[in-house]
């Protein structure tokens, strides 16, 4: 066997251990229902305090490190940092007690957060879906820019375009990756207390996962609250991130500064706390509920929890014989043997 | 021109005379044209022509610095902007693939020749570089059209087969490996030695077998090998006909793209494994005429293999609709190992494995081919995915549950094609105006240029384009980078997701 089997690349991960700057994007989900349920355990205030310490320590690791802070609620998602028009804050950011970069980041985030929460209290309605996918999308577009373009925040389109044209010219052969001209690394941390998975929009989340995979952005998830979120688990699992369900969020700062503090490229060398199980449930196109056994249209691959005549997504008609088989007599085909306990089959003994 | 001609004539290696159907050296002009004449009947004449309408070796040599136009200062910026905008439109308008059945698990092993013959410069810049470039394109297209399929890559070099990437369903993983290979093709993995068909096919067979525990249920899966072969002979340690027999037995179909001339043994492999009559011309064995023909042949393998006669009859007998497949979405189970030190039990929780790269970064990824070692056995019994129907465990996805026959798949595999289902409407360019509502790109917070009065600053960027591209659903403005990124990679409009 040895004569014919020789691996080409054995020295994995050793090439990319340089001390490159890294971008940390934090997405804080402030959906009121989730935080209400854990109000006796921890408040948003405490979590934000921990997050600010976490951000500052990230900034202090390397002075080219970058941070971004997004907030998401059923109302909307928004960048808190970087703030577009930050001239007055930068003006009085000089303080003899504090590193300037820390103070800029901290002040902007706290001010914007307060403003956002006040705004949200006035406008919030019930029955709105989470906009977490919007926040992830925003985070990814920003990351895309930081990875490929000039990194100064006030750059205008003209200078950015010259970089793009370069990037475009070699995209002919490789348009799946955004060719990264800088050696910036990037990761994303989602803090969510939302317990209801069905509030998340499935397809946009999946699109985000694939984009993150392509860009090599790890999605880390710190899940507060009582239940695991299957979709967020999938997001972190598929992007090589860390998912942790933190049942005792009082010690959040410790978790942040240990498990979540390690750069993704160093993670293979460290034994991290892991989830024992990741549930790869999918979402039914018709009902929107999570399913673990479903029917799949072989043309468009949409997932259904029940059997319709026609595909709800691509409109192709299904083979009636197959539907019959799936519905009534599972024993006809050998491989459908054990199907009898699912989906309401009544006539099991027709052999 | 002179340089390359010299290569052509002196490039006859002694080895190239063995086992070739065409007795002439393939690189002498006569040899090539006899070969092409022999194969002409299947394809139209246009396909055989190079850029100038002639054969590729008659083309004028194109130097890369000639392609870049030397514009005078004024026009260059304008044309650059135009070009960017054109590119963007072209990319976005690229039609989503026509619907056809995606519900087939294909497992494909790509075998790339890395032997001496691949250093030839008859394909520019070299055969190997071009093959690697085309393979990257192929992989993107392959996973786009076959979202629940998997592939692996093997390189033939110095008489042995090297594993470039394991069988996996992640396009990015394979592309990264090919890129690494491309980067090092001059200082570590330069083409060298001979190619061995037997070693490569045996490795491919092992990969395909290892990833498909069961052969009992193969109506929904196919095992394929696609080989890019530049050599004209093979140097094997044993009897290649035995390997062919085992390939036939394991129902592995081999397709070959030849880069120089038709080779008898390749023809035999293709005919036998595809159940075709002996020495018949097969669409699974093509010899390239020029670069574009190479690409054409390669891209033909993106679409699933045609059904055989028997399968066609089955299809016809129940052909009254699209099949619907029952699938299970398993959960990943990670092992918990306890060990005792002193009198205390310690629970070792293993680091997470990435789902889309089932073995990347873990120990067993290093010796996946050495099936006998303990580590592989240990990990294959502990880490796994649990079938939601019968609770048995499998190690690799997608697959068919060996116990209950349910097709098991990760939902992320299926979701790869969903952006075709719900395509994102293109953004429209905002017309040039004196002032605009938006100051920053909604996606990346980039500052937009300010508006100018039309005609006041000719030649300035602001007077030629507004640089804003608007989503008409959510009326947010995006910059050109975000526009391309959103439509090419993300497939979500960040603005619409926030409403
Ligand atoms: Zn469909
Ligand atoms: Zn099962
Ligand atoms: Zn932008
Ligand atoms: Zn929109």
mmCIF file of C-alpha atoms in Angstrom, chain A residues 67-189:
data_model
loop_
_atom_site.group_PDB
_atom_site.id
_atom_site.type_symbol
_atom_site.label_atom_id
_atom_site.label_comp_id
_atom_site.label_asym_id
_atom_site.label_seq_id
_atom_site.Cartn_x
_atom_site.Cartn_y
_atom_site.Cartn_z
ATOM 1 C CA UNK A 67 -13.051 45.175 15.288
ATOM 2 C CA UNK A 68 -16.599 45.609 14.100
ATOM 3 C CA UNK A 69 -19.692 45.541 16.237
ATOM 4 C CA UNK A 70 -23.163 44.844 14.892
ATOM 5 C CA UNK A 71 -26.420 44.729 16.706
ATOM 6 C CA UNK A 72 -29.489 42.847 15.605
ATOM 7 C CA UNK A 73 -33.078 42.922 16.779
ATOM 8 C CA UNK A 74 -36.412 42.016 15.197
ATOM 9 C CA UNK A 75 -36.598 45.672 14.205
ATOM 10 C CA UNK A 76 -33.383 45.871 12.201
ATOM 11 C CA UNK A 77 -29.664 45.226 12.229
ATOM 12 C CA UNK A 78 -27.120 47.969 12.376
ATOM 13 C CA UNK A 79 -23.427 48.725 12.580
ATOM 14 C CA UNK A 80 -22.506 50.265 15.923
ATOM 15 C CA UNK A 81 -18.816 50.284 15.175
ATOM 16 C CA UNK A 82 -17.294 51.410 12.835
ATOM 17 C CA UNK A 83 -19.437 54.490 13.014
ATOM 18 C CA UNK A 84 -19.546 56.518 9.865
ATOM 19 C CA UNK A 85 -19.600 59.984 11.259
ATOM 20 C CA UNK A 86 -17.448 59.843 14.340
ATOM 21 C CA UNK A 87 -15.712 63.199 14.269
ATOM 22 C CA UNK A 88 -16.995 64.501 17.605
ATOM 23 C CA UNK A 89 -16.158 61.351 19.458
ATOM 24 C CA UNK A 90 -12.655 61.216 18.095
ATOM 25 C CA UNK A 91 -12.159 64.818 19.131
ATOM 26 C CA UNK A 92 -12.593 64.215 22.829
ATOM 27 C CA UNK A 93 -11.138 60.755 22.853
ATOM 28 C CA UNK A 94 -7.860 61.805 24.388
ATOM 29 C CA UNK A 95 -7.669 60.611 27.930
ATOM 30 C CA UNK A 96 -4.615 60.094 30.049
ATOM 31 C CA UNK A 97 -6.070 56.977 31.627
ATOM 32 C CA UNK A 98 -6.857 55.004 28.561
ATOM 33 C CA UNK A 99 -5.378 53.785 25.291
ATOM 34 C CA UNK A 100 -6.950 55.906 22.598
ATOM 35 C CA UNK A 101 -8.189 53.100 20.406
ATOM 36 C CA UNK A 102 -9.932 51.483 23.384
ATOM 37 C CA UNK A 103 -11.666 54.683 24.260
ATOM 38 C CA UNK A 104 -12.863 55.347 20.727
ATOM 39 C CA UNK A 105 -14.296 51.866 20.372
ATOM 40 C CA UNK A 106 -15.855 51.792 23.837
ATOM 41 C CA UNK A 107 -17.429 55.223 23.625
ATOM 42 C CA UNK A 108 -18.901 54.694 20.205
ATOM 43 C CA UNK A 109 -20.334 51.311 21.021
ATOM 44 C CA UNK A 110 -21.914 52.383 24.307
ATOM 45 C CA UNK A 111 -23.392 55.542 22.898
ATOM 46 C CA UNK A 112 -24.794 53.840 19.828
ATOM 47 C CA UNK A 113 -26.116 50.933 21.827
ATOM 48 C CA UNK A 114 -28.057 53.175 24.174
ATOM 49 C CA UNK A 115 -29.499 55.048 21.281
ATOM 50 C CA UNK A 116 -30.462 51.846 19.541
ATOM 51 C CA UNK A 117 -32.150 50.356 22.595
ATOM 52 C CA UNK A 118 -34.178 53.494 23.177
ATOM 53 C CA UNK A 119 -35.242 53.487 19.569
ATOM 54 C CA UNK A 120 -36.170 49.850 19.758
ATOM 55 C CA UNK A 121 -38.373 50.279 22.829
ATOM 56 C CA UNK A 122 -40.509 52.797 20.959
ATOM 57 C CA UNK A 123 -40.882 50.896 17.761
ATOM 58 C CA UNK A 124 -40.849 47.218 18.564
ATOM 59 C CA UNK A 125 -43.799 45.148 17.484
ATOM 60 C CA UNK A 126 -44.538 41.578 18.223
ATOM 61 C CA UNK A 127 -44.368 38.745 15.707
ATOM 62 C CA UNK A 128 -41.444 40.032 13.773
ATOM 63 C CA UNK A 129 -38.783 37.609 12.665
ATOM 64 C CA UNK A 130 -35.197 37.899 13.723
ATOM 65 C CA UNK A 131 -32.932 39.841 11.369
ATOM 66 C CA UNK A 132 -29.845 37.957 12.425
ATOM 67 C CA UNK A 133 -29.191 36.854 8.852
ATOM 68 C CA UNK A 134 -29.187 40.496 7.838
ATOM 69 C CA UNK A 135 -26.577 41.226 10.460
ATOM 70 C CA UNK A 136 -24.424 38.330 9.302
ATOM 71 C CA UNK A 137 -24.777 39.515 5.708
ATOM 72 C CA UNK A 138 -23.696 43.010 6.701
ATOM 73 C CA UNK A 139 -20.797 41.572 8.647
ATOM 74 C CA UNK A 140 -19.723 39.563 5.623
ATOM 75 C CA UNK A 141 -19.911 42.450 3.176
ATOM 76 C CA UNK A 142 -17.809 44.491 5.563
ATOM 77 C CA UNK A 143 -15.382 41.627 5.985
ATOM 78 C CA UNK A 144 -15.189 41.254 2.226
ATOM 79 C CA UNK A 145 -14.167 44.853 1.947
ATOM 80 C CA UNK A 146 -11.600 44.607 4.710
ATOM 81 C CA UNK A 147 -10.097 41.486 3.203
ATOM 82 C CA UNK A 148 -9.828 42.747 -0.346
ATOM 83 C CA UNK A 149 -9.661 46.484 -0.286
ATOM 84 C CA UNK A 150 -7.863 49.357 1.175
ATOM 85 C CA UNK A 151 -8.494 49.191 4.852
ATOM 86 C CA UNK A 152 -8.760 52.770 5.950
ATOM 87 C CA UNK A 153 -12.318 53.499 6.862
ATOM 88 C CA UNK A 154 -12.707 56.815 5.053
ATOM 89 C CA UNK A 155 -11.457 55.661 1.690
ATOM 90 C CA UNK A 156 -13.672 56.645 -1.214
ATOM 91 C CA UNK A 157 -14.869 54.629 -4.107
ATOM 92 C CA UNK A 158 -12.258 55.919 -6.514
ATOM 93 C CA UNK A 159 -9.313 54.455 -4.675
ATOM 94 C CA UNK A 160 -11.222 51.319 -3.939
ATOM 95 C CA UNK A 161 -11.953 50.842 -7.611
ATOM 96 C CA UNK A 162 -8.361 50.595 -8.638
ATOM 97 C CA UNK A 163 -7.972 47.719 -6.255
ATOM 98 C CA UNK A 164 -11.086 46.103 -7.588
ATOM 99 C CA UNK A 165 -10.005 46.219 -11.168
ATOM 100 C CA UNK A 166 -6.906 44.332 -10.165
ATOM 101 C CA UNK A 167 -8.964 41.854 -8.281
ATOM 102 C CA UNK A 168 -11.357 41.537 -11.192
ATOM 103 C CA UNK A 169 -8.700 40.825 -13.726
ATOM 104 C CA UNK A 170 -7.577 37.686 -12.000
ATOM 105 C CA UNK A 171 -11.039 36.623 -11.097
ATOM 106 C CA UNK A 172 -11.594 35.091 -14.482
ATOM 107 C CA UNK A 173 -10.014 31.891 -13.433
ATOM 108 C CA UNK A 174 -11.092 31.975 -9.810
ATOM 109 C CA UNK A 175 -14.341 33.703 -9.190
ATOM 110 C CA UNK A 176 -15.346 31.541 -6.261
ATOM 111 C CA UNK A 177 -13.042 33.199 -3.787
ATOM 112 C CA UNK A 178 -12.656 36.843 -3.304
ATOM 113 C CA UNK A 179 -8.975 37.023 -3.967
ATOM 114 C CA UNK A 180 -7.560 38.452 -0.809
ATOM 115 C CA UNK A 181 -4.811 40.887 -1.454
ATOM 116 C CA UNK A 182 -4.059 41.429 2.201
ATOM 117 C CA UNK A 183 -3.227 38.868 4.797
ATOM 118 C CA UNK A 184 -6.039 39.898 7.086
ATOM 119 C CA UNK A 185 -7.730 37.116 8.995
ATOM 120 C CA UNK A 186 -11.278 37.325 10.075
ATOM 121 C CA UNK A 187 -13.773 35.746 12.410
ATOM 122 C CA UNK A 188 -17.239 36.452 13.660
ATOM 123 C CA UNK A 189 -18.863 35.975 17.056
#
